[in-house]
Amino acid sequence: MTETLTPTSAPSDTAPSTAPAAEPVYTIPQERRIVTAIPGPRSEELHQRRLAVVSAGVSSTLPVYIKKANGAILVDVDDNQFIDLGAGIGVTTIGHTDSTVVEAAAGQVKEFIHTLFTITPYEEYVRVAELLATHTPGSWPKKSVLINSGAEAVENGVKIARKFTGRRAVAVLDHAYHGRTNLTMAMNYKAAPYATGYGPLAGDVYHAPSSYPYHDGLSGGDAARRTISYLEKAVGASDLACLVVEPIQGEGGFMVPADGFLPALQEWCTVNGVVMIADEIQSGMARTGAYYASEHFGWTPDLVLTAKGIAGGLPLAAVTGRAEIMDASQPGGLGGTFGGNPVACAAAIAVFESIEQNDLLAQGARIERALVAGLSALKQKYDIIGDIRGRGAMIAIELVQPGTGDTTKEPYAAAVSSIAAYAAQHGVLLLTAGTYGNVLRFLPSLALSDALIADALSVIDDAIAELPAPERNAEKR
Ligand code: PLZ
């Protein structure tokens, strides 16, 4: 089977877009190309080897084994090329193998690879902390600690808040996702698959109602009052160390909170001495057309968690925030062997430089315009698209059962699985999400061109049109 595809032009209703500041040069042609069945024979072979030695607990959304990636394209071992709409779940935000990141990391590897900052420090760690202090929301003095992963950032954020406040309880919102460690498993909304069978989980974690405008219809103020009322009753502010919130919920389904929700919660936290922490692990680092998604909502959190996109694909994460909170920890209280690894730090410095030099915040806005225009056209055509939401290169559609979009908005998870499977077969890697599994998310790198967006959306259009009966009835008549 050979399917070589030329990108189609952008839909006519797509707003004119900003071209990248300097035309990037790609080492892999930015086009999808399917030359075998998916997965192909070499991927199948690797998969058999993997089944013998990799834990069954580690799954893969699309078991095509990747050998190369550049820009917004993944190439598998059978030479199939995929448009990557997932960026490794929001990690390669500035594009796969971006040349500035590759050069910075390679250069650092030759100098030194590890010393451990808590034994003998180095400049790269300090520079990343300076850049985080500059680019995270809030104009007060800020400090950081660097660690390795998102979950570790959440763990450290909670530790730091507990130390500063001397309080025990942790609050999160419904539909949240914060990680896979013992504490963060308890902070997730969904038990399956993350926590099932892995208990006992950490205690003193409280799940408060969130703002989910498509379903609750509440204003930001009303939603915040509901959240606060829960926290006051279930915990009591005097025992609450922190409230951890994703400004746009990631795994939960890209819920954008109603206006005013986040600032109202911050105000309540400030008045009550609760540390409010923005989990910007998925939404941060220029993904949404701002450095941090909190900025879209006028929210200035006390602490900000960064991970995923910060180092172009190398493992690095950070807790950044008000100096007095960050300094409440005793020397030696924070750290870890690999935290702030120099190669990852060099890559992160290159990511920050690339965001500035290539005006990547504008690329986030461009991708939002192109995706929302294209998806709105599909929503006109298919009533199973209930909601389109998100910001920048973090856009999702929520699929509902035919005919329920104006009433009960019944989740339509089966359609999400079919569309993602169809897209994969045709060279588009599309991630799913949502508490009820009924969300398709677009979490591409900022290198994704308008032509690739139009091409990917044409595949999704075909995927919906191809839904087998009775799903086919979803098409508007
Ligand atoms: N907080 C908001 O999105 C990671 C999970 C992938 P780690 N999300 C992707 C998977 O299935 O494990 C995430 C997130 C938010 C925290 C995390 C955790 O980040 O780097 O995966 O630990």
Coordinates of C-alpha atoms and ligand atoms in Angstrom, one line a residue:
M1 CA 0.0 0.0 0.0
T2 CA 1.4 3.4 -1.0
E3 CA -0.3 6.6 -0.1
T4 CA 1.8 9.6 -0.9
L5 CA 0.0 12.8 -0.1
T6 CA 0.5 16.3 -1.0
P7 CA -0.7 18.8 1.6
T8 CA -3.9 20.5 0.5
S9 CA -4.2 24.2 0.8
A10 CA -5.7 25.8 3.9
P11 CA -9.5 25.9 4.1
S12 CA -10.8 29.1 2.6
D13 CA -12.2 30.3 5.9
T14 CA -8.8 30.1 7.6
A15 CA -7.7 33.5 8.6
P16 CA -4.5 34.7 7.0
S17 CA -1.6 33.5 9.1
T18 CA 1.7 34.9 10.3
A19 CA 4.6 33.2 8.7
P20 CA 7.5 32.1 11.0
A21 CA 10.0 34.9 11.6
A22 CA 12.7 33.1 9.6
E23 CA 11.7 30.2 7.3
P24 CA 12.9 27.2 9.2
V25 CA 14.9 24.6 7.4
Y26 CA 13.7 21.0 7.9
T27 CA 15.8 17.9 7.5
I28 CA 12.7 15.8 6.8
P29 CA 10.1 16.9 4.3
Q30 CA 7.1 18.2 6.2
E31 CA 4.5 15.8 4.7
R32 CA 2.8 12.6 5.6
R33 CA 3.6 9.5 3.6
I34 CA 2.2 6.1 4.2
V35 CA 4.1 3.3 2.4
T36 CA 3.1 0.2 4.4
A37 CA 0.3 -1.1 6.5
I38 CA 0.3 0.6 9.9
P39 CA 2.1 -0.7 11.9
G40 CA 4.5 -1.9 9.2
P41 CA 6.5 -5.1 9.2
R42 CA 9.6 -3.7 10.9
S43 CA 7.5 -2.1 13.6
E44 CA 5.7 -5.4 14.0
E45 CA 9.0 -7.2 14.5
L46 CA 10.2 -4.7 17.1
H47 CA 6.9 -5.0 18.8
Q48 CA 7.3 -8.7 19.2
R49 CA 10.7 -8.1 20.8
R50 CA 9.2 -5.5 23.1
L51 CA 6.4 -7.8 24.3
A52 CA 9.0 -10.2 25.6
V53 CA 11.0 -7.7 27.7
V54 CA 8.9 -4.5 28.3
S55 CA 6.4 -4.5 31.1
A56 CA 2.8 -4.9 30.0
G57 CA 2.1 -1.9 32.3
V58 CA 3.8 0.4 29.7
S59 CA 1.5 0.8 26.7
S60 CA 1.8 2.7 23.4
T61 CA -0.9 4.6 21.7
L62 CA 0.4 3.9 18.2
P63 CA 3.0 1.1 18.1
V64 CA 4.9 2.3 15.1
Y65 CA 8.6 2.5 16.1
I66 CA 10.2 5.8 15.4
K67 CA 13.6 6.2 13.9
K68 CA 13.7 10.0 13.1
A69 CA 11.8 13.1 13.7
N70 CA 12.0 16.7 12.6
G71 CA 9.7 19.7 12.8
A72 CA 6.2 18.3 13.0
I73 CA 6.9 14.9 11.3
L74 CA 7.7 11.5 12.8
V75 CA 9.4 8.8 10.6
D76 CA 9.0 5.2 11.6
V77 CA 11.3 2.2 10.9
D78 CA 9.2 1.3 7.8
D79 CA 9.7 4.8 6.4
N80 CA 6.1 6.0 7.0
Q81 CA 5.8 9.7 7.9
F82 CA 3.3 10.9 10.3
I83 CA 2.0 14.4 11.0
D84 CA 2.6 14.6 14.8
L85 CA -0.3 16.3 16.5
G86 CA 0.9 15.1 19.9
A87 CA 4.5 16.3 20.2
G88 CA 5.2 13.5 22.7
I89 CA 2.3 14.9 24.8
G90 CA 3.3 18.5 24.6
V91 CA 7.0 18.1 24.9
T92 CA 8.7 18.9 21.6
T93 CA 6.9 22.3 21.6
I94 CA 9.4 24.1 19.4
G95 CA 9.5 21.2 17.0
H96 CA 11.3 17.8 16.8
T97 CA 15.2 18.0 16.7
D98 CA 15.1 21.8 16.5
S99 CA 18.6 22.8 15.4
T100 CA 19.2 25.2 18.2
V101 CA 18.4 22.6 20.8
V102 CA 20.4 19.9 19.0
E103 CA 23.5 22.1 18.9
A104 CA 23.2 23.3 22.4
A105 CA 22.8 19.8 23.8
A106 CA 25.6 18.4 21.7
G107 CA 27.9 21.2 22.7
Q108 CA 27.2 20.7 26.4
V109 CA 27.7 16.9 26.1
K110 CA 31.3 17.6 25.0
E111 CA 32.0 19.9 27.9
F112 CA 30.5 17.9 30.8
I113 CA 27.4 15.8 31.3
H114 CA 26.9 15.6 35.0
T115 CA 28.4 16.9 38.2
L116 CA 25.2 17.3 40.4
F117 CA 24.4 20.9 41.1
T118 CA 24.1 20.1 44.9
I119 CA 27.7 18.9 44.9
T120 CA 29.5 21.2 42.4
P121 CA 27.2 23.8 40.7
Y122 CA 27.4 25.2 37.1
E123 CA 26.1 28.3 35.2
E124 CA 23.5 26.5 33.0
Y125 CA 21.3 25.8 36.1
V126 CA 21.5 29.4 37.2
R127 CA 20.7 30.6 33.7
V128 CA 17.6 28.4 33.5
A129 CA 16.4 29.8 36.9
E130 CA 17.0 33.3 35.6
L131 CA 15.0 32.7 32.5
L132 CA 12.2 31.1 34.5
A133 CA 12.1 34.1 36.8
T134 CA 11.8 36.4 33.8
H135 CA 9.1 34.4 31.9
T136 CA 6.8 33.0 34.6
P137 CA 3.9 35.2 35.5
G138 CA 4.3 37.7 38.4
S139 CA 6.8 40.6 38.7
W140 CA 8.0 39.8 42.3
P141 CA 11.4 38.2 43.1
K142 CA 11.3 34.5 42.1
K143 CA 13.4 31.5 42.7
S144 CA 13.4 28.0 41.2
V145 CA 14.4 24.4 41.9
L146 CA 15.1 22.1 38.9
I147 CA 14.0 18.5 38.8
N148 CA 13.4 15.8 36.1
S149 CA 9.7 15.3 35.4
G150 CA 6.3 16.8 35.7
A151 CA 5.2 14.6 38.6
E152 CA 8.4 15.5 40.4
A153 CA 7.6 19.2 39.9
V154 CA 4.2 18.6 41.5
E155 CA 5.7 16.7 44.4
N156 CA 8.2 19.4 45.1
G157 CA 5.6 22.2 44.7
V158 CA 3.5 20.5 47.4
K159 CA 6.6 19.9 49.6
I160 CA 7.6 23.6 49.3
A161 CA 4.0 24.8 50.0
R162 CA 3.7 22.6 53.1
K163 CA 7.1 23.8 54.4
F164 CA 6.1 27.4 53.9
T165 CA 2.7 27.2 55.4
G166 CA 3.2 24.5 58.0
R167 CA -0.1 23.0 56.9
R168 CA -0.9 19.5 55.7
A169 CA -3.7 19.4 53.2
V170 CA -3.5 19.5 49.4
A171 CA -6.4 20.5 47.1
V172 CA -6.9 19.8 43.4
L173 CA -9.8 20.2 41.0
D174 CA -12.1 17.7 39.4
H175 CA -10.8 16.4 36.0
A176 CA -7.2 17.2 37.0
Y177 CA -4.1 15.1 36.1
H178 CA -0.9 15.6 38.0
G179 CA 1.3 12.4 37.5
R180 CA 2.0 8.8 38.3
T181 CA 4.0 9.0 41.6
N182 CA 2.3 8.0 44.9
L183 CA 1.2 11.6 45.8
T184 CA 0.3 12.6 42.3
M185 CA -1.8 9.4 41.7
A186 CA -3.9 10.6 44.6
M187 CA -4.2 14.1 43.0
N188 CA -5.6 12.7 39.7
Y189 CA -9.3 12.8 39.1
K190 CA -9.3 9.5 37.2
A191 CA -8.3 6.4 39.0
A192 CA -8.1 4.1 36.0
P193 CA -5.6 3.4 34.7
Y194 CA -3.2 5.5 36.8
A195 CA -4.0 4.4 40.3
T196 CA -6.0 1.2 39.9
G197 CA -4.4 -1.4 42.2
Y198 CA -1.5 0.8 43.2
G199 CA -2.9 1.9 46.6
P200 CA -2.7 2.8 49.4
L201 CA -2.6 6.3 48.0
A202 CA -1.3 9.5 49.8
G203 CA -3.8 11.0 52.1
D204 CA -4.9 14.6 52.8
V205 CA -5.8 15.3 49.1
Y206 CA -9.1 17.0 48.4
H207 CA -10.9 17.1 45.1
A208 CA -12.8 20.3 44.6
P209 CA -15.3 21.1 41.8
S210 CA -13.7 22.8 38.7
S211 CA -14.9 25.1 36.0
Y212 CA -16.1 23.2 33.0
P213 CA -18.3 25.8 31.1
Y214 CA -19.5 23.4 28.4
H215 CA -21.1 21.2 31.0
D216 CA -21.7 23.3 34.1
G217 CA -22.7 26.6 32.3
L218 CA -21.5 28.5 35.4
S219 CA -19.8 31.9 35.3
G220 CA -16.3 32.1 36.6
G221 CA -17.5 33.8 39.8
D222 CA -20.2 31.2 40.5
A223 CA -17.8 28.3 39.7
A224 CA -15.2 29.8 42.1
R225 CA -17.8 30.2 44.8
R226 CA -18.7 26.5 44.5
T227 CA -15.0 25.5 44.7
I228 CA -14.3 27.7 47.7
S229 CA -17.4 26.6 49.5
Y230 CA -16.3 22.9 49.0
L231 CA -12.8 23.7 50.3
E232 CA -14.1 25.6 53.3
K233 CA -16.3 22.7 54.3
A234 CA -14.2 19.7 53.4
V235 CA -10.8 21.0 54.6
G236 CA -10.9 24.4 56.1
A237 CA -8.5 27.1 54.9
S238 CA -6.3 26.9 58.1
D239 CA -5.3 23.3 57.3
L240 CA -4.8 23.8 53.5
A241 CA -1.2 24.1 52.3
C242 CA -1.9 24.5 48.6
L243 CA -4.4 24.4 45.8
V244 CA -2.9 23.0 42.6
V245 CA -4.6 23.9 39.4
E246 CA -3.9 23.4 35.6
P247 CA -5.0 26.7 34.0
I248 CA -6.2 24.6 31.0
Q249 CA -6.7 21.0 32.1
G250 CA -4.7 18.7 29.9
E251 CA -5.5 15.0 30.3
G252 CA -9.0 15.9 31.5
G253 CA -9.8 17.3 28.0
F254 CA -8.5 20.8 27.6
M255 CA -11.1 22.5 29.7
V256 CA -10.8 26.3 29.6
P257 CA -12.2 27.7 32.8
A258 CA -14.8 30.5 32.7
D259 CA -13.5 34.0 32.9
G260 CA -12.7 35.1 36.5
F261 CA -12.5 31.6 37.9
L262 CA -8.8 31.4 38.4
P263 CA -8.3 35.0 39.7
A264 CA -11.1 34.5 42.2
L265 CA -9.5 31.3 43.5
Q266 CA -6.1 33.1 43.8
E267 CA -7.7 35.9 45.8
W268 CA -9.3 33.4 48.2
C269 CA -5.9 31.6 48.5
T270 CA -4.0 34.9 49.1
V271 CA -6.5 36.0 51.8
N272 CA -6.3 32.6 53.5
G273 CA -2.6 32.0 53.3
V274 CA -3.0 29.1 50.9
V275 CA -0.2 28.7 48.3
M276 CA -1.9 28.5 44.8
I277 CA 0.2 26.5 42.4
A278 CA -0.2 26.6 38.6
D279 CA 0.5 23.2 37.0
E280 CA 1.6 24.5 33.7
I281 CA 3.4 21.3 32.8
Q282 CA 1.3 20.7 29.7
S283 CA 0.1 24.3 29.0
G284 CA 3.3 26.2 29.6
M285 CA 6.4 27.1 27.6
A286 CA 4.9 29.0 24.7
R287 CA 2.3 26.3 23.9
T288 CA -0.8 28.5 24.1
G289 CA 0.4 31.7 22.5
A290 CA 1.7 33.0 25.8
Y291 CA 4.7 31.7 27.8
Y292 CA 2.3 30.4 30.4
A293 CA -1.5 29.8 29.9
S294 CA -2.2 31.5 33.3
E295 CA -1.6 34.8 31.5
H296 CA -4.7 34.3 29.3
F297 CA -6.9 34.3 32.4
G298 CA -5.3 37.2 34.3
W299 CA -4.0 34.7 36.9
T300 CA -0.7 35.3 38.7
P301 CA 0.0 32.1 40.7
D302 CA 2.3 31.9 43.7
L303 CA 4.2 29.0 42.3
V304 CA 4.4 27.7 38.7
L305 CA 5.3 24.2 37.6
T306 CA 7.1 23.8 34.3
A307 CA 8.2 20.5 32.6
K308 CA 7.5 18.9 29.2
G309 CA 8.3 21.6 26.7
I310 CA 11.1 23.3 28.6
A311 CA 14.1 21.4 27.2
G312 CA 13.0 20.5 23.7
G313 CA 12.5 16.8 24.6
L314 CA 15.2 16.3 27.3
P315 CA 14.0 15.6 30.8
L316 CA 13.8 18.8 32.9
A317 CA 11.2 20.3 35.2
A318 CA 11.0 23.2 37.6
V319 CA 9.1 24.7 40.5
T320 CA 9.4 28.5 40.2
G321 CA 7.7 31.1 42.4
R322 CA 7.7 33.7 45.1
A323 CA 11.2 33.9 46.6
E324 CA 9.9 33.8 50.2
I325 CA 7.9 30.6 49.6
M326 CA 10.8 28.9 47.7
D327 CA 13.3 29.9 50.4
A328 CA 11.3 28.5 53.3
S329 CA 13.0 25.1 52.6
Q330 CA 16.1 24.3 54.6
P331 CA 19.4 23.8 52.7
G332 CA 19.5 20.2 51.6
G333 CA 15.7 19.9 51.7
L334 CA 15.3 20.0 47.9
G335 CA 17.3 18.3 45.2
G336 CA 17.9 15.0 43.5
T337 CA 20.7 13.4 41.6
F338 CA 19.7 14.3 38.0
G339 CA 17.8 17.5 38.8
G340 CA 18.9 20.3 36.5
N341 CA 21.2 18.1 34.4
P342 CA 23.6 20.4 32.5
V343 CA 22.7 18.9 29.0
A344 CA 19.0 19.4 29.7
C345 CA 19.7 22.9 31.0
A346 CA 21.7 23.8 27.9
A347 CA 18.7 22.6 25.8
A348 CA 16.3 24.6 27.9
I349 CA 18.4 27.8 27.4
A350 CA 18.2 27.1 23.6
V351 CA 14.4 26.7 23.8
F352 CA 13.9 30.0 25.5
E353 CA 16.2 31.7 22.9
S354 CA 14.3 30.1 20.1
I355 CA 11.0 31.2 21.5
E356 CA 12.3 34.8 21.5
Q357 CA 14.2 34.8 18.2
N358 CA 11.6 33.0 16.2
D359 CA 8.6 34.8 17.7
L360 CA 7.1 31.4 18.7
L361 CA 4.3 33.0 20.7
A362 CA 2.9 34.2 17.4
Q363 CA 3.1 30.7 16.1
G364 CA 0.9 29.5 18.9
A365 CA -1.7 32.1 17.9
R366 CA -1.4 31.1 14.2
I367 CA -2.0 27.5 15.0
E368 CA -5.1 28.3 17.1
R369 CA -6.6 30.4 14.2
A370 CA -6.0 27.6 11.7
L371 CA -7.2 24.8 13.9
V372 CA -10.3 26.6 15.2
A373 CA -11.3 27.7 11.7
G374 CA -10.9 24.2 10.3
L375 CA -12.6 22.5 13.2
S376 CA -15.5 25.0 13.2
A377 CA -16.1 24.0 9.5
L378 CA -16.2 20.4 10.6
K379 CA -18.6 21.3 13.5
Q380 CA -20.9 22.8 10.9
K381 CA -20.9 19.5 9.1
Y382 CA -21.1 17.0 12.0
D383 CA -23.2 17.4 15.1
I384 CA -21.1 15.0 17.1
I385 CA -18.5 17.8 17.5
G386 CA -20.1 19.3 20.6
D387 CA -17.4 21.8 21.7
I388 CA -14.1 23.3 20.3
R389 CA -11.9 24.8 23.0
G390 CA -8.4 25.6 24.1
R391 CA -5.7 28.2 23.3
G392 CA -2.8 28.3 20.9
A393 CA -1.4 24.8 20.1
M394 CA -3.6 23.3 22.7
I395 CA -7.0 22.8 21.1
A396 CA -9.5 20.0 21.6
I397 CA -12.9 18.9 20.3
E398 CA -15.3 17.1 22.6
L399 CA -17.5 14.5 20.8
V400 CA -21.0 13.9 21.9
Q401 CA -23.6 11.3 20.9
P402 CA -25.6 12.3 17.8
G403 CA -28.5 14.6 18.7
T404 CA -27.3 15.3 22.3
G405 CA -25.2 18.4 21.7
D406 CA -27.9 20.8 22.8
T407 CA -29.2 18.7 25.6
T408 CA -27.4 16.0 27.6
K409 CA -24.1 16.1 25.7
E410 CA -23.6 12.4 26.1
P411 CA -19.9 11.4 25.7
Y412 CA -19.1 9.6 22.5
A413 CA -15.9 7.8 23.2
A414 CA -16.3 5.2 20.5
A415 CA -16.1 7.9 17.8
V416 CA -12.9 9.3 19.3
S417 CA -11.3 5.9 19.2
S418 CA -12.4 5.3 15.6
I419 CA -11.3 8.7 14.4
A420 CA -7.9 8.4 16.1
A421 CA -7.4 4.9 14.6
Y422 CA -8.4 6.0 11.1
A423 CA -6.1 9.0 11.4
A424 CA -3.2 6.8 12.4
Q425 CA -3.7 4.6 9.4
H426 CA -3.6 7.6 7.2
G427 CA -0.5 9.2 8.7
V428 CA -1.9 11.5 11.4
L429 CA -0.9 10.9 15.0
L430 CA -3.8 12.3 17.1
L431 CA -4.1 12.1 20.8
T432 CA -7.2 11.4 22.8
A433 CA -8.1 12.8 26.2
G434 CA -11.0 13.5 28.5
T435 CA -12.4 12.1 31.7
Y436 CA -14.9 10.2 29.6
G437 CA -12.5 9.5 26.7
N438 CA -14.5 11.6 24.3
V439 CA -12.0 14.3 23.5
L440 CA -9.6 14.6 20.6
R441 CA -6.7 16.9 21.3
F442 CA -4.5 18.8 19.1
L443 CA -1.2 19.3 20.9
P444 CA 1.3 19.8 18.0
S445 CA 4.6 21.5 18.0
L446 CA 4.7 25.2 17.0
A447 CA 6.5 24.0 13.8
L448 CA 3.2 22.6 12.4
S449 CA 2.5 24.6 9.2
D450 CA -1.0 25.7 8.0
A451 CA -0.6 23.3 5.1
L452 CA -0.1 20.3 7.5
I453 CA -3.0 21.5 9.6
A454 CA -5.3 21.6 6.6
D455 CA -4.0 18.2 5.5
A456 CA -4.6 16.6 8.9
L457 CA -8.1 18.1 9.2
S458 CA -9.0 16.7 5.8
V459 CA -8.0 13.2 7.2
I460 CA -10.2 13.8 10.3
D461 CA -13.1 14.9 8.0
D462 CA -12.7 11.6 6.1
A463 CA -12.5 9.7 9.4
I464 CA -15.8 11.1 10.7
A465 CA -17.5 10.6 7.3
E466 CA -16.2 6.9 7.4
L467 CA -17.6 6.2 10.9
P468 CA -19.5 2.9 10.5
A469 CA -23.3 2.9 11.0
P470 CA -24.9 3.9 13.3
E471 CA -22.2 6.5 13.9
R472 CA -22.5 7.7 10.3
N473 CA -25.9 9.2 11.3
A474 CA -23.9 11.8 13.1
E475 CA -23.5 13.7 9.8
K476 CA -25.9 16.6 9.7
R477 CA -28.6 16.3 7.2
Ligands
PLZ1 N1 0.8 17.6 35.2 C1 -0.7 18.8 33.7 O1 0.0 16.9 31.8 C2 1.9 14.8 32.2 C3 1.0 12.0 31.0 C4 1.5 11.0 30.2 P1 5.3 13.7 33.9 N2 0.9 14.5 31.2 C5 1.1 13.4 30.3 C6 1.4 9.6 30.8 O2 0.5 8.9 30.4 O3 2.2 9.4 31.8 C7 1.5 15.8 33.2 C8 0.6 16.8 33.0 C9 0.3 17.7 34.0 C10 1.7 16.7 35.5 C11 2.1 15.7 34.5 C12 3.1 14.7 34.9 O4 4.3 14.9 34.1 O5 6.5 14.4 33.3 O6 4.7 12.7 33.0 O7 5.6 13.2 35.3

